[in-house]
């Protein structure tokens, strides 16, 4: 299985983490064949308008009632007129070591080695929902029409296939979303990651998520 | 409006007839004089009187309609007095949203002056326009005739911050950076901001925020004309 | 008040982080029961019955307890598979599980195990009931099959010893598999820990002991004074103690780890509907009641069938509740 090498590297990293060298930049150590698409959500620029959500729904024909992408708004911090909000993007993190892929019994959930994108192949899926339960970010849902698990796939079959940026990225009025190849040091996302302090969600679980975030000034993260 | 004020004003002379204005003018003068009382105490009474004289002359020479001072009943606590001139048009009839509002424990009818203020010179806002609170959309030049804080303070005296937050969270982040009138219209019978579909709401955000310069720090964004 | 209770029960079965529903708990229970029964079947046949000279005409199939295992093991595995397939969002595509494999997936390994288990169990039972099968074939089957049958049986019989060890091994793995399936879920701290497979193994075995005992003495009239029945009876207490120990270890571990694990443990047993199920149902009815009954019931009362029925029903329902509790309370708290 092609994932064994990745697993090996991942467990190596986990070992390193476990021995206390927690600050090793995992990001740069994980080079897979070809591109590794990643996304950055700059929470300090996000205004919580949810234009990204609408655009995703429209582009990827996501039915009402479920969503591939949610912007979670924090409780107000402070009193009117000096109150602030934080925004948190909930969507697939395209983990380098994805639990959803690991548990899938039929290999329907897979990580595309060319791009690093995690996607679902409905033709292999049986609908056991193991992946839905296994995703620690809880971003998977059962598509009400297809009856198979669905989630963000970086618009792999829609905008990306047409050579366009993911729908959410181009819809964002404040350029709070940056998409690109994290393996290419010249890409906008690599530049941002290299020069700005970013964080990722639930890193200790060893999933190695590829959704990077720039914390807003309020510094309050939803759990 | 209660019955007695209505009755009082129904007997008022139409302002289109200058000759009938005269008794009213005396009233106006008295009133202005009273307002300038501090001048008197400081020994500027003559200057005040001269001003009044000039004013009366100007007012008298102009025909009706343009001159507020010529209005015999320019009682700023009475909406009808203002509306006799500020009729608006069919699209903005003035009598919409805030027209019949009542507020406070006394359930008093809101007057124009409650929000727009009376200006430093009393009712003479024609002469000293800047005294009157004007609720305006924030343009990109941010050339507000009334500073942002003053505008919003007028709204906040009735609309509590907590209520605004419940109505829509976006009130919070814009409280210091936008005038209420940037989004809301105050006099039509229905504020177009009300009951917007979710996607139209989003469009409001996008329309504004995509015009802001890319590198702007929106969280420290404040208008140049915004602070008094 | 009544709406309050209704709401809290509603909430116990419907919450945002819930992915796997009740049928999965039933599936895991039946799988554990089947594995437990299969383990007992092998142990009884290989070691217990011969030791006590209980096998009539050298035929283990005559024994009531063995007959009970021979019903429980295949019946509950079949039922569990039906439930599992029914729970898929696309039940008609279940065959893909047999075509496609993923060796990193606990479920995929489980599917392999289950297939192997079904085959080995079927063969082993054919050997066990060879005498009865002979008669059936002789009576009902056409000549061609009658000719092939003895040869097939002979070659299978050569592997009887291997089959028995294989069955024991697979049954133990299946018992633990039910726990590994859930322990793999990184999402939920209450599930994602190494004690869960151990707990599920012991509770599966405990349900196996109780199930075989119950069916053996009621339907198949196993004699209560027989040495094998006595052995099974004596097995109950240590198995239940092991189950209790694993449960205690699980929650101790969660509290030691702290953080979200502690939150999860507190949410599960520190109040609310599922903590009621835990303390009253699992600890009270499933663990303490059987232990007390065994310790404090006078010897002659223990020889009654009604006593066995009471005792085994308690531990069976305890195990069933444990499965529901772990599944639901486990999914309540996420990392
Ligand atoms: S975020 Fe969830 S669905 Fe996406 S790759 Fe990671 S585990 Fe899989
Ligand atoms: S990348 Fe595409 S699929 Fe993913 S959230 Fe954005 S629009 Fe939706
Ligand atoms: S479109 Fe951009 S600014 Fe709006 S919610 Fe999404 S990420 Fe935030």
Tab-separated table of N, CA, C and O in Angstrom, chain A residues 14-120:
chain	number	residue	atom	x	y	z
A	14	UNK	N	5.623	11.593	14.888
A	14	UNK	CA	4.908	11.500	16.147
A	14	UNK	C	5.894	11.131	17.251
A	14	UNK	O	5.838	11.643	18.368
A	15	UNK	N	6.838	10.255	16.901
A	15	UNK	CA	7.841	9.828	17.862
A	15	UNK	C	8.688	11.013	18.295
A	15	UNK	O	8.929	11.247	19.475
A	16	UNK	N	9.107	11.788	17.283
A	16	UNK	CA	9.916	12.968	17.569
A	16	UNK	C	9.154	13.913	18.466
A	16	UNK	O	9.663	14.407	19.469
A	17	UNK	N	7.863	14.117	18.115
A	17	UNK	CA	7.012	14.984	18.932
A	17	UNK	C	6.950	14.451	20.347
A	17	UNK	O	7.078	15.181	21.309
A	18	UNK	N	6.767	13.141	20.399
A	18	UNK	CA	6.600	12.508	21.696
A	18	UNK	C	7.834	12.660	22.564
A	18	UNK	O	7.742	12.720	23.784
A	19	UNK	N	9.011	12.745	21.951
A	19	UNK	CA	10.208	12.837	22.762
A	19	UNK	C	10.524	14.267	23.162
A	19	UNK	O	11.565	14.541	23.707
A	20	UNK	N	9.622	15.169	22.852
A	20	UNK	CA	9.732	16.497	23.427
A	20	UNK	C	10.226	17.578	22.490
A	20	UNK	O	10.219	18.742	22.834
A	21	UNK	N	10.644	17.231	21.280
A	21	UNK	CA	11.099	18.261	20.350
A	21	UNK	C	9.899	18.785	19.576
A	21	UNK	O	9.825	18.676	18.364
A	22	UNK	N	8.976	19.362	20.298
A	22	UNK	CA	7.670	19.675	19.723
A	22	UNK	C	7.735	20.780	18.686
A	22	UNK	O	6.781	20.996	17.955
A	23	UNK	N	8.835	21.501	18.580
A	23	UNK	CA	8.827	22.653	17.694
A	23	UNK	C	9.405	22.386	16.312
A	23	UNK	O	9.607	23.287	15.525
A	24	UNK	N	9.679	21.150	16.018
A	24	UNK	CA	10.172	20.824	14.686
A	24	UNK	C	9.100	21.172	13.660
A	24	UNK	O	7.940	20.806	13.827
A	25	UNK	N	9.454	21.926	12.627
A	25	UNK	CA	8.433	22.316	11.652
A	25	UNK	C	8.010	21.144	10.787
A	25	UNK	O	8.634	20.834	9.779
A	26	UNK	N	6.957	20.496	11.220
A	26	UNK	CA	6.401	19.352	10.502
A	26	UNK	C	6.071	19.710	9.065
A	26	UNK	O	6.204	18.895	8.164
A	27	UNK	N	5.642	20.949	8.893
A	27	UNK	CA	5.150	21.412	7.603
A	27	UNK	C	6.127	21.120	6.485
A	27	UNK	O	5.758	20.622	5.432
A	28	UNK	N	7.368	21.417	6.698
A	28	UNK	CA	8.344	21.310	5.625
A	28	UNK	C	8.853	19.875	5.460
A	28	UNK	O	9.455	19.542	4.468
A	29	UNK	N	8.623	19.045	6.429
A	29	UNK	CA	9.238	17.729	6.415
A	29	UNK	C	8.453	16.714	5.593
A	29	UNK	O	8.913	15.627	5.332
A	30	UNK	N	7.263	17.084	5.178
A	30	UNK	CA	6.370	16.092	4.593
A	30	UNK	C	6.241	16.314	3.102
A	30	UNK	O	5.309	16.936	2.636
A	31	UNK	N	7.183	15.852	2.339
A	31	UNK	CA	7.120	16.067	0.899
A	31	UNK	C	6.653	14.805	0.205
A	31	UNK	O	7.275	13.763	0.295
A	32	UNK	N	5.528	14.902	-0.443
A	32	UNK	CA	4.972	13.788	-1.188
A	32	UNK	C	5.177	14.109	-2.657
A	32	UNK	O	5.420	15.262	-3.012
A	33	UNK	N	5.045	13.091	-3.491
A	33	UNK	CA	5.235	13.302	-4.911
A	33	UNK	C	4.416	14.482	-5.412
A	33	UNK	O	3.232	14.583	-5.156
A	34	UNK	N	5.042	15.341	-6.126
A	34	UNK	CA	4.342	16.415	-6.801
A	34	UNK	C	3.837	17.491	-5.882
A	34	UNK	O	4.477	17.854	-4.912
A	35	UNK	N	2.631	17.987	-6.204
A	35	UNK	CA	2.078	19.123	-5.475
A	35	UNK	C	1.536	18.707	-4.117
A	35	UNK	O	1.196	17.544	-3.892
A	36	UNK	N	1.458	19.648	-3.234
A	36	UNK	CA	0.683	19.407	-2.020
A	36	UNK	C	-0.162	20.641	-1.781
A	36	UNK	O	0.284	21.632	-1.220
A	37	UNK	N	-1.391	20.546	-2.236
A	37	UNK	CA	-2.260	21.697	-2.107
A	37	UNK	C	-2.636	21.940	-0.645
A	37	UNK	O	-2.891	20.998	0.115
A	38	UNK	N	-2.655	23.185	-0.286
A	38	UNK	CA	-2.996	23.550	1.085
A	38	UNK	C	-3.783	24.849	1.048
A	38	UNK	O	-3.867	25.509	0.016
A	39	UNK	N	-4.379	25.168	2.173
A	39	UNK	CA	-5.143	26.405	2.245
A	39	UNK	C	-4.786	27.148	3.514
A	39	UNK	O	-4.405	26.547	4.520
A	40	UNK	N	-4.892	28.458	3.408
A	40	UNK	CA	-4.627	29.300	4.572
A	40	UNK	C	-5.849	30.167	4.812
A	40	UNK	O	-6.344	30.811	3.885
A	41	UNK	N	-6.334	30.159	6.021
A	41	UNK	CA	-7.434	31.054	6.385
A	41	UNK	C	-6.880	32.113	7.316
A	41	UNK	O	-6.489	31.818	8.446
A	42	UNK	N	-6.838	33.316	6.808
A	42	UNK	CA	-6.315	34.424	7.604
A	42	UNK	C	-7.460	34.985	8.449
A	42	UNK	O	-8.257	35.805	8.004
A	43	UNK	N	-7.520	34.512	9.674
A	43	UNK	CA	-8.640	34.920	10.536
A	43	UNK	C	-8.566	36.407	10.877
A	43	UNK	O	-9.567	37.003	11.273
A	44	UNK	N	-7.375	36.987	10.718
A	44	UNK	CA	-7.278	38.416	11.020
A	44	UNK	C	-7.863	39.251	9.890
A	44	UNK	O	-8.110	40.429	10.040
A	45	UNK	N	-8.093	38.614	8.743
A	45	UNK	CA	-8.715	39.347	7.644
A	45	UNK	C	-10.178	38.965	7.459
A	45	UNK	O	-10.934	39.696	6.830
A	46	UNK	N	-10.547	37.816	7.959
A	46	UNK	CA	-11.904	37.315	7.738
A	46	UNK	C	-12.922	38.208	8.429
A	46	UNK	O	-12.718	38.638	9.558
A	47	UNK	N	-13.999	38.525	7.711
A	47	UNK	CA	-15.035	39.363	8.294
A	47	UNK	C	-16.304	38.559	8.598
A	47	UNK	O	-17.324	39.121	8.973
A	48	UNK	N	-16.237	37.269	8.397
A	48	UNK	CA	-17.385	36.428	8.737
A	48	UNK	C	-18.582	36.618	7.844
A	48	UNK	O	-19.717	36.363	8.243
A	49	UNK	N	-18.347	37.025	6.598
A	49	UNK	CA	-19.475	37.339	5.716
A	49	UNK	C	-20.140	36.073	5.189
A	49	UNK	O	-21.253	36.119	4.708
A	50	UNK	N	-19.449	34.948	5.209
A	50	UNK	CA	-19.923	33.641	4.719
A	50	UNK	C	-20.134	33.603	3.204
A	50	UNK	O	-20.841	32.753	2.695
A	51	UNK	N	-19.512	34.536	2.499
A	51	UNK	CA	-19.589	34.473	1.036
A	51	UNK	C	-18.961	33.180	0.539
A	51	UNK	O	-19.405	32.600	-0.462
A	52	UNK	N	-17.924	32.727	1.262
A	52	UNK	CA	-17.258	31.479	0.873
A	52	UNK	C	-18.226	30.303	0.946
A	52	UNK	O	-18.251	29.440	0.071
A	53	UNK	N	-19.058	30.297	2.005
A	53	UNK	CA	-20.015	29.205	2.174
A	53	UNK	C	-20.993	29.164	1.006
A	53	UNK	O	-21.286	28.103	0.448
A	54	UNK	N	-21.505	30.347	0.670
A	54	UNK	CA	-22.479	30.418	-0.423
A	54	UNK	C	-21.853	29.968	-1.738
A	54	UNK	O	-22.461	29.223	-2.511
A	55	UNK	N	-20.618	30.434	-1.960
A	55	UNK	CA	-19.960	30.100	-3.229
A	55	UNK	C	-19.707	28.600	-3.332
A	55	UNK	O	-19.897	28.003	-4.392
A	56	UNK	N	-19.310	27.991	-2.230
A	56	UNK	CA	-19.047	26.554	-2.237
A	56	UNK	C	-20.325	25.787	-2.549
A	56	UNK	O	-20.341	24.877	-3.372
A	57	UNK	N	-21.393	26.188	-1.894
A	57	UNK	CA	-22.678	25.510	-2.099
A	57	UNK	C	-23.088	25.560	-3.561
A	57	UNK	O	-23.524	24.576	-4.150
A	58	UNK	N	-22.903	26.748	-4.147
A	58	UNK	CA	-23.330	26.945	-5.518
A	58	UNK	C	-22.452	26.155	-6.497
A	58	UNK	O	-22.957	25.456	-7.370
A	59	UNK	N	-21.158	26.254	-6.302
A	59	UNK	CA	-20.229	25.619	-7.244
A	59	UNK	C	-20.290	24.098	-7.163
A	59	UNK	O	-20.267	23.413	-8.181
A	60	UNK	N	-20.360	23.592	-5.940
A	60	UNK	CA	-20.276	22.143	-5.786
A	60	UNK	C	-21.634	21.485	-5.594
A	60	UNK	O	-21.711	20.313	-5.223
A	61	UNK	N	-22.687	22.255	-5.842
A	61	UNK	CA	-24.058	21.745	-5.752
A	61	UNK	C	-24.318	21.022	-4.431
A	61	UNK	O	-24.798	19.890	-4.406
A	62	UNK	N	-23.959	21.677	-3.361
A	62	UNK	CA	-24.173	21.096	-2.038
A	62	UNK	C	-25.594	21.443	-1.590
A	62	UNK	O	-25.949	22.617	-1.553
A	63	UNK	N	-26.418	20.431	-1.302
A	63	UNK	CA	-27.816	20.716	-0.948
A	63	UNK	C	-27.925	21.472	0.382
A	63	UNK	O	-27.012	21.403	1.209
A	64	UNK	N	-29.034	22.152	0.551
A	64	UNK	CA	-29.295	22.830	1.816
A	64	UNK	C	-29.344	21.802	2.938
A	64	UNK	O	-29.722	20.655	2.728
A	65	UNK	N	-28.972	22.234	4.123
A	65	UNK	CA	-29.044	21.323	5.264
A	65	UNK	C	-27.702	20.672	5.590
A	65	UNK	O	-27.484	20.231	6.702
A	66	UNK	N	-26.825	20.605	4.597
A	66	UNK	CA	-25.464	20.104	4.837
A	66	UNK	C	-24.502	21.129	4.233
A	66	UNK	O	-24.913	21.967	3.438
A	67	UNK	N	-23.251	21.097	4.650
A	67	UNK	CA	-22.294	22.022	4.041
A	67	UNK	C	-20.876	21.491	4.129
A	67	UNK	O	-20.515	20.799	5.063
A	68	UNK	N	-20.103	21.836	3.107
A	68	UNK	CA	-18.702	21.432	3.072
A	68	UNK	C	-17.845	22.401	3.870
A	68	UNK	O	-16.696	22.112	4.164
A	69	UNK	N	-18.419	23.532	4.136
A	69	UNK	CA	-17.624	24.612	4.717
A	69	UNK	C	-18.514	25.433	5.632
A	69	UNK	O	-19.619	25.804	5.253
A	70	UNK	N	-18.031	25.663	6.828
A	70	UNK	CA	-18.757	26.543	7.738
A	70	UNK	C	-17.796	27.560	8.306
A	70	UNK	O	-16.647	27.249	8.599
A	71	UNK	N	-18.279	28.787	8.453
A	71	UNK	CA	-17.510	29.790	9.173
A	71	UNK	C	-18.182	29.927	10.538
A	71	UNK	O	-19.334	30.337	10.635
A	72	UNK	N	-17.465	29.538	11.573
A	72	UNK	CA	-18.048	29.568	12.914
A	72	UNK	C	-17.681	30.890	13.575
A	72	UNK	O	-16.503	31.239	13.670
A	73	UNK	N	-18.716	31.607	13.995
A	73	UNK	CA	-18.492	32.901	14.627
A	73	UNK	C	-18.448	32.725	16.134
A	73	UNK	O	-19.270	32.038	16.713
A	74	UNK	N	-17.460	33.343	16.753
A	74	UNK	CA	-17.350	33.227	18.212
A	74	UNK	C	-18.444	34.047	18.879
A	74	UNK	O	-19.166	34.800	18.233
A	75	UNK	N	-18.555	33.900	20.164
A	75	UNK	CA	-19.398	34.804	20.937
A	75	UNK	C	-18.760	36.198	20.887
A	75	UNK	O	-17.544	36.310	20.710
A	76	UNK	N	-19.583	37.251	21.049
A	76	UNK	CA	-18.960	38.585	21.047
A	76	UNK	C	-17.984	38.731	22.206
A	76	UNK	O	-18.250	38.274	23.314
A	77	UNK	N	-16.853	39.333	21.914
A	77	UNK	CA	-15.864	39.593	22.957
A	77	UNK	C	-15.853	41.089	23.216
A	77	UNK	O	-15.433	41.859	22.381
A	78	UNK	N	-16.330	41.478	24.372
A	78	UNK	CA	-16.397	42.897	24.698
A	78	UNK	C	-17.813	43.431	24.562
A	78	UNK	O	-18.714	42.741	24.095
A	79	UNK	N	-17.969	44.673	24.997
A	79	UNK	CA	-19.300	45.279	25.009
A	79	UNK	C	-19.443	46.262	23.852
A	79	UNK	O	-18.489	46.879	23.419
A	80	UNK	N	-20.662	46.404	23.390
A	80	UNK	CA	-20.964	47.381	22.354
A	80	UNK	C	-20.531	48.759	22.843
A	80	UNK	O	-20.791	49.095	23.992
A	81	UNK	N	-19.929	49.606	22.075
A	81	UNK	CA	-19.597	49.455	20.661
A	81	UNK	C	-18.188	48.919	20.422
A	81	UNK	O	-17.669	49.098	19.344
A	82	UNK	N	-17.594	48.284	21.433
A	82	UNK	CA	-16.220	47.812	21.253
A	82	UNK	C	-16.147	46.295	21.268
A	82	UNK	O	-15.255	45.713	21.876
A	83	UNK	N	-17.119	45.655	20.645
A	83	UNK	CA	-17.133	44.195	20.658
A	83	UNK	C	-16.450	43.648	19.409
A	83	UNK	O	-16.469	44.262	18.357
A	84	UNK	N	-15.854	42.490	19.575
A	84	UNK	CA	-15.167	41.845	18.475
A	84	UNK	C	-15.601	40.399	18.322
A	84	UNK	O	-16.103	39.800	19.271
A	85	UNK	N	-15.361	39.847	17.173
A	85	UNK	CA	-15.683	38.442	16.933
A	85	UNK	C	-14.477	37.759	16.313
A	85	UNK	O	-13.680	38.393	15.632
A	86	UNK	N	-14.384	36.449	16.547
A	86	UNK	CA	-13.385	35.648	15.840
A	86	UNK	C	-14.124	34.716	14.886
A	86	UNK	O	-15.251	34.316	15.171
A	87	UNK	N	-13.458	34.364	13.814
A	87	UNK	CA	-14.083	33.464	12.846
A	87	UNK	C	-13.188	32.260	12.619
A	87	UNK	O	-11.967	32.384	12.549
A	88	UNK	N	-13.833	31.125	12.530
A	88	UNK	CA	-13.095	29.866	12.444
A	88	UNK	C	-13.649	29.065	11.281
A	88	UNK	O	-14.857	28.846	11.200
A	89	UNK	N	-12.752	28.668	10.413
A	89	UNK	CA	-13.197	27.910	9.240
A	89	UNK	C	-13.258	26.429	9.572
A	89	UNK	O	-12.262	25.822	9.959
A	90	UNK	N	-14.436	25.845	9.432
A	90	UNK	CA	-14.601	24.406	9.644
A	90	UNK	C	-14.803	23.745	8.287
A	90	UNK	O	-15.843	23.928	7.649
A	91	UNK	N	-13.799	23.023	7.854
A	91	UNK	CA	-13.882	22.315	6.577
A	91	UNK	C	-12.763	21.287	6.574
A	91	UNK	O	-11.931	21.280	7.470
A	92	UNK	N	-12.753	20.439	5.568
A	92	UNK	CA	-11.717	19.402	5.522
A	92	UNK	C	-10.326	20.030	5.542
A	92	UNK	O	-10.060	21.010	4.865
A	93	UNK	N	-9.436	19.440	6.350
A	93	UNK	CA	-8.083	19.980	6.508
A	93	UNK	C	-7.105	19.318	5.550
A	93	UNK	O	-5.930	19.599	5.596
A	94	UNK	N	-7.584	18.395	4.740
A	94	UNK	CA	-6.719	17.665	3.809
A	94	UNK	C	-5.452	17.188	4.504
A	94	UNK	O	-4.328	17.498	4.094
A	95	UNK	N	-5.703	16.425	5.553
A	95	UNK	CA	-4.621	15.917	6.393
A	95	UNK	C	-3.593	15.138	5.571
A	95	UNK	O	-3.953	14.393	4.659
A	96	UNK	N	-2.332	15.329	5.914
A	96	UNK	CA	-1.299	14.504	5.299
A	96	UNK	C	-1.362	13.078	5.828
A	96	UNK	O	-0.923	12.138	5.171
A	97	UNK	N	-1.889	12.927	7.021
A	97	UNK	CA	-2.037	11.610	7.620
A	97	UNK	C	-3.502	11.443	8.026
A	97	UNK	O	-3.853	11.516	9.183
A	98	UNK	N	-4.366	11.265	7.027
A	98	UNK	CA	-5.810	11.400	7.277
A	98	UNK	C	-6.450	10.163	7.919
A	98	UNK	O	-6.435	9.080	7.318
A	99	UNK	N	-6.999	10.295	9.108
A	99	UNK	CA	-7.678	9.167	9.753
A	99	UNK	C	-8.834	8.627	8.924
A	99	UNK	O	-9.100	7.424	8.939
A	100	UNK	N	-9.498	9.499	8.180
A	100	UNK	CA	-10.645	9.069	7.382
A	100	UNK	C	-10.216	8.051	6.337
A	100	UNK	O	-10.933	7.099	6.050
A	101	UNK	N	-9.039	8.285	5.750
A	101	UNK	CA	-8.521	7.368	4.720
A	101	UNK	C	-8.050	6.080	5.376
A	101	UNK	O	-8.264	4.986	4.859
A	102	UNK	N	-7.426	6.238	6.538
A	102	UNK	CA	-6.895	5.068	7.229
A	102	UNK	C	-7.998	4.065	7.570
A	102	UNK	O	-7.811	2.868	7.435
A	103	UNK	N	-9.169	4.556	8.000
A	103	UNK	CA	-10.194	3.629	8.480
A	103	UNK	C	-11.093	3.094	7.371
A	103	UNK	O	-11.783	2.093	7.568
A	104	UNK	N	-11.103	3.743	6.218
A	104	UNK	CA	-12.059	3.348	5.183
A	104	UNK	C	-11.808	1.905	4.735
A	104	UNK	O	-10.735	1.579	4.246
A	105	UNK	N	-12.781	1.011	4.896
A	105	UNK	CA	-12.534	-0.404	4.629
A	105	UNK	C	-12.392	-0.729	3.144
A	105	UNK	O	-11.794	-1.737	2.792
A	106	UNK	N	-12.926	0.098	2.276
A	106	UNK	CA	-12.906	-0.266	0.866
A	106	UNK	C	-11.986	0.632	0.052
A	106	UNK	O	-11.907	0.494	-1.164
A	107	UNK	N	-11.316	1.558	0.701
A	107	UNK	CA	-10.430	2.442	-0.045
A	107	UNK	C	-11.169	3.507	-0.835
A	107	UNK	O	-10.610	4.123	-1.732
A	108	UNK	N	-12.448	3.726	-0.507
A	108	UNK	CA	-13.208	4.762	-1.210
A	108	UNK	C	-12.716	6.146	-0.812
A	108	UNK	O	-12.657	7.056	-1.629
A	109	UNK	N	-12.376	6.305	0.468
A	109	UNK	CA	-11.751	7.550	0.897
A	109	UNK	C	-10.279	7.450	0.575
A	109	UNK	O	-9.628	6.490	0.967
A	110	UNK	N	-9.776	8.422	-0.149
A	110	UNK	CA	-8.378	8.318	-0.567
A	110	UNK	C	-7.716	9.681	-0.563
A	110	UNK	O	-8.370	10.718	-0.537
A	111	UNK	N	-6.386	9.618	-0.560
A	111	UNK	CA	-5.612	10.846	-0.658
A	111	UNK	C	-4.891	10.806	-1.988
A	111	UNK	O	-4.105	9.901	-2.247
A	112	UNK	N	-5.179	11.770	-2.821
A	112	UNK	CA	-4.589	11.821	-4.149
A	112	UNK	C	-3.108	12.172	-4.031
A	112	UNK	O	-2.752	13.248	-3.573
A	113	UNK	N	-2.260	11.224	-4.448
A	113	UNK	CA	-0.823	11.421	-4.265
A	113	UNK	C	-0.283	12.567	-5.121
A	113	UNK	O	0.745	13.157	-4.806
A	114	UNK	N	-0.975	12.875	-6.217
A	114	UNK	CA	-0.506	13.938	-7.098
A	114	UNK	C	-0.666	15.315	-6.459
A	114	UNK	O	0.132	16.199	-6.697
A	115	UNK	N	-1.732	15.464	-5.709
A	115	UNK	CA	-2.078	16.803	-5.238
A	115	UNK	C	-2.181	16.908	-3.729
A	115	UNK	O	-2.247	18.003	-3.191
A	116	UNK	N	-2.235	15.777	-3.052
A	116	UNK	CA	-2.421	15.804	-1.608
A	116	UNK	C	-3.858	16.005	-1.195
A	116	UNK	O	-4.152	16.091	0.001
A	117	UNK	N	-4.763	16.060	-2.179
A	117	UNK	CA	-6.169	16.294	-1.849
A	117	UNK	C	-6.822	14.998	-1.369
A	117	UNK	O	-6.620	13.935	-1.960
A	118	UNK	N	-7.585	15.096	-0.294
A	118	UNK	CA	-8.323	13.941	0.215
A	118	UNK	C	-9.738	13.990	-0.366
A	118	UNK	O	-10.406	15.022	-0.295
A	119	UNK	N	-10.150	12.890	-0.964
A	119	UNK	CA	-11.445	12.889	-1.644
A	119	UNK	C	-12.131	11.535	-1.448
A	119	UNK	O	-11.554	10.615	-0.866
A	120	UNK	N	-13.360	11.431	-1.937
A	120	UNK	CA	-14.123	10.194	-1.804
A	120	UNK	C	-14.472	9.678	-3.192
A	120	UNK	O	-14.922	10.438	-4.050
